[in-house]
């Protein structure tokens, strides 16, 4: 879902060599035009407002601007570039014009986002799964539909703010006198007052609830992945819409397989005889057992790949491999007969064995960064 980002200078409608004052002027004009308070419910305006805020937050910072000029949008992915959020657009706006967005606006507010972690099996993390999740959250009170007023009664308009939820006062800012808008202290920004509070929610408009939701766990998740379930967070006050639910996953370890990126690593223990003579060996994979052929003379640390038995990529679905690392298990105890046979093989001449390619070469191969 890559979206094409417009050039920041183009967004603000300024030349590439625009002076800080020009940037500020352009930003101020556009932010005014697209501010959510003037474009209630207009998604396109909201996007514009974000875009403008993002462009200004980068271009107004000399270091970020320099990097943007050099690297373009990709410079943003650099660790010290700083993450732009919707909030910072508002903060910039507040800095210019005073007032806070949370303090005004009489419409029902959106509820908070919720975060939960879900325990899943190793196999579910590989293949994905459908799960039901019990979400404890605040829901709109069913008795008063979130108004907080007892059923049969209605809240009345706050006389102090006339229902707007806002009070305005003149304030000095860097641009001279501006109107500062704050939440009405009497109705706390709601715009209405309740005389007879709803008994069920005690006037809060919200009740504790549990919602069971069905969640699709994507194939290939790990502990770092977050899945957003839109509109399943807490309900907003006064019947406001729900926030979002963010799910993360705790993956149970597998007894024999360890995930490494898109690959699964398996330590394949073999006997000295199997290593020397070769064998066809049954090994576990995430989708059941399979056989691998061990050639005669297999060295410890040798890697046998089972293609396509790794972890699917979250976006492409392409699976990595299972990497079997051979470990030759030397018997700690031998029977009298085995001892005799080993003695017959000889080779105890008090010198190190001559090797062409040592164990450490295999290790180096295995741990070399694979791209
Ligand atoms: Zn209620
Ligand atoms: Zn009021």
PDB file of C-alpha atoms in Angstrom, residues 122-123 126-127 254 256-257 264 266 281-292 306-310 319 322 324:
ATOM      1  CA  UNK A 122       4.594 -21.551  16.956  1.00  0.00           C
ATOM      2  CA  UNK A 123       2.565 -23.147  14.166  1.00  0.00           C
ATOM      3  CA  UNK A 126       3.895 -19.632  10.682  1.00  0.00           C
ATOM      4  CA  UNK A 127       0.561 -20.485   9.086  1.00  0.00           C
ATOM      5  CA  UNK A 254       9.048 -24.702  19.275  1.00  0.00           C
ATOM      6  CA  UNK A 256      13.190 -28.167  17.995  1.00  0.00           C
ATOM      7  CA  UNK A 257      12.959 -25.230  15.603  1.00  0.00           C
ATOM      8  CA  UNK A 264      13.883 -21.958  10.645  1.00  0.00           C
ATOM      9  CA  UNK A 266      17.065 -27.110  13.219  1.00  0.00           C
ATOM     10  CA  UNK A 281      17.175 -39.287   7.997  1.00  0.00           C
ATOM     11  CA  UNK A 282      13.649 -38.332   9.031  1.00  0.00           C
ATOM     12  CA  UNK A 283      13.536 -34.767  10.383  1.00  0.00           C
ATOM     13  CA  UNK A 284      10.718 -32.628  11.782  1.00  0.00           C
ATOM     14  CA  UNK A 285       9.460 -29.542   9.949  1.00  0.00           C
ATOM     15  CA  UNK A 286       6.582 -27.186  10.783  1.00  0.00           C
ATOM     16  CA  UNK A 287       4.367 -29.149   8.421  1.00  0.00           C
ATOM     17  CA  UNK A 288       5.252 -32.635   9.589  1.00  0.00           C
ATOM     18  CA  UNK A 289       8.177 -34.964   9.033  1.00  0.00           C
ATOM     19  CA  UNK A 290      10.291 -35.126   5.921  1.00  0.00           C
ATOM     20  CA  UNK A 291      13.450 -36.964   4.868  1.00  0.00           C
ATOM     21  CA  UNK A 292      16.868 -35.535   4.167  1.00  0.00           C
ATOM     22  CA  UNK A 306      15.007 -27.875   3.135  1.00  0.00           C
ATOM     23  CA  UNK A 307      13.723 -25.315   0.673  1.00  0.00           C
ATOM     24  CA  UNK A 308      10.407 -23.594   1.302  1.00  0.00           C
ATOM     25  CA  UNK A 309       9.878 -24.964   4.801  1.00  0.00           C
ATOM     26  CA  UNK A 310      10.614 -21.672   6.553  1.00  0.00           C
ATOM     27  CA  UNK A 319       8.551 -18.858   2.540  1.00  0.00           C
ATOM     28  CA  UNK A 322      14.560 -24.842   7.019  1.00  0.00           C
ATOM     29  CA  UNK A 324      19.401 -28.179   9.291  1.00  0.00           C
TER      30      UNK A 324
END
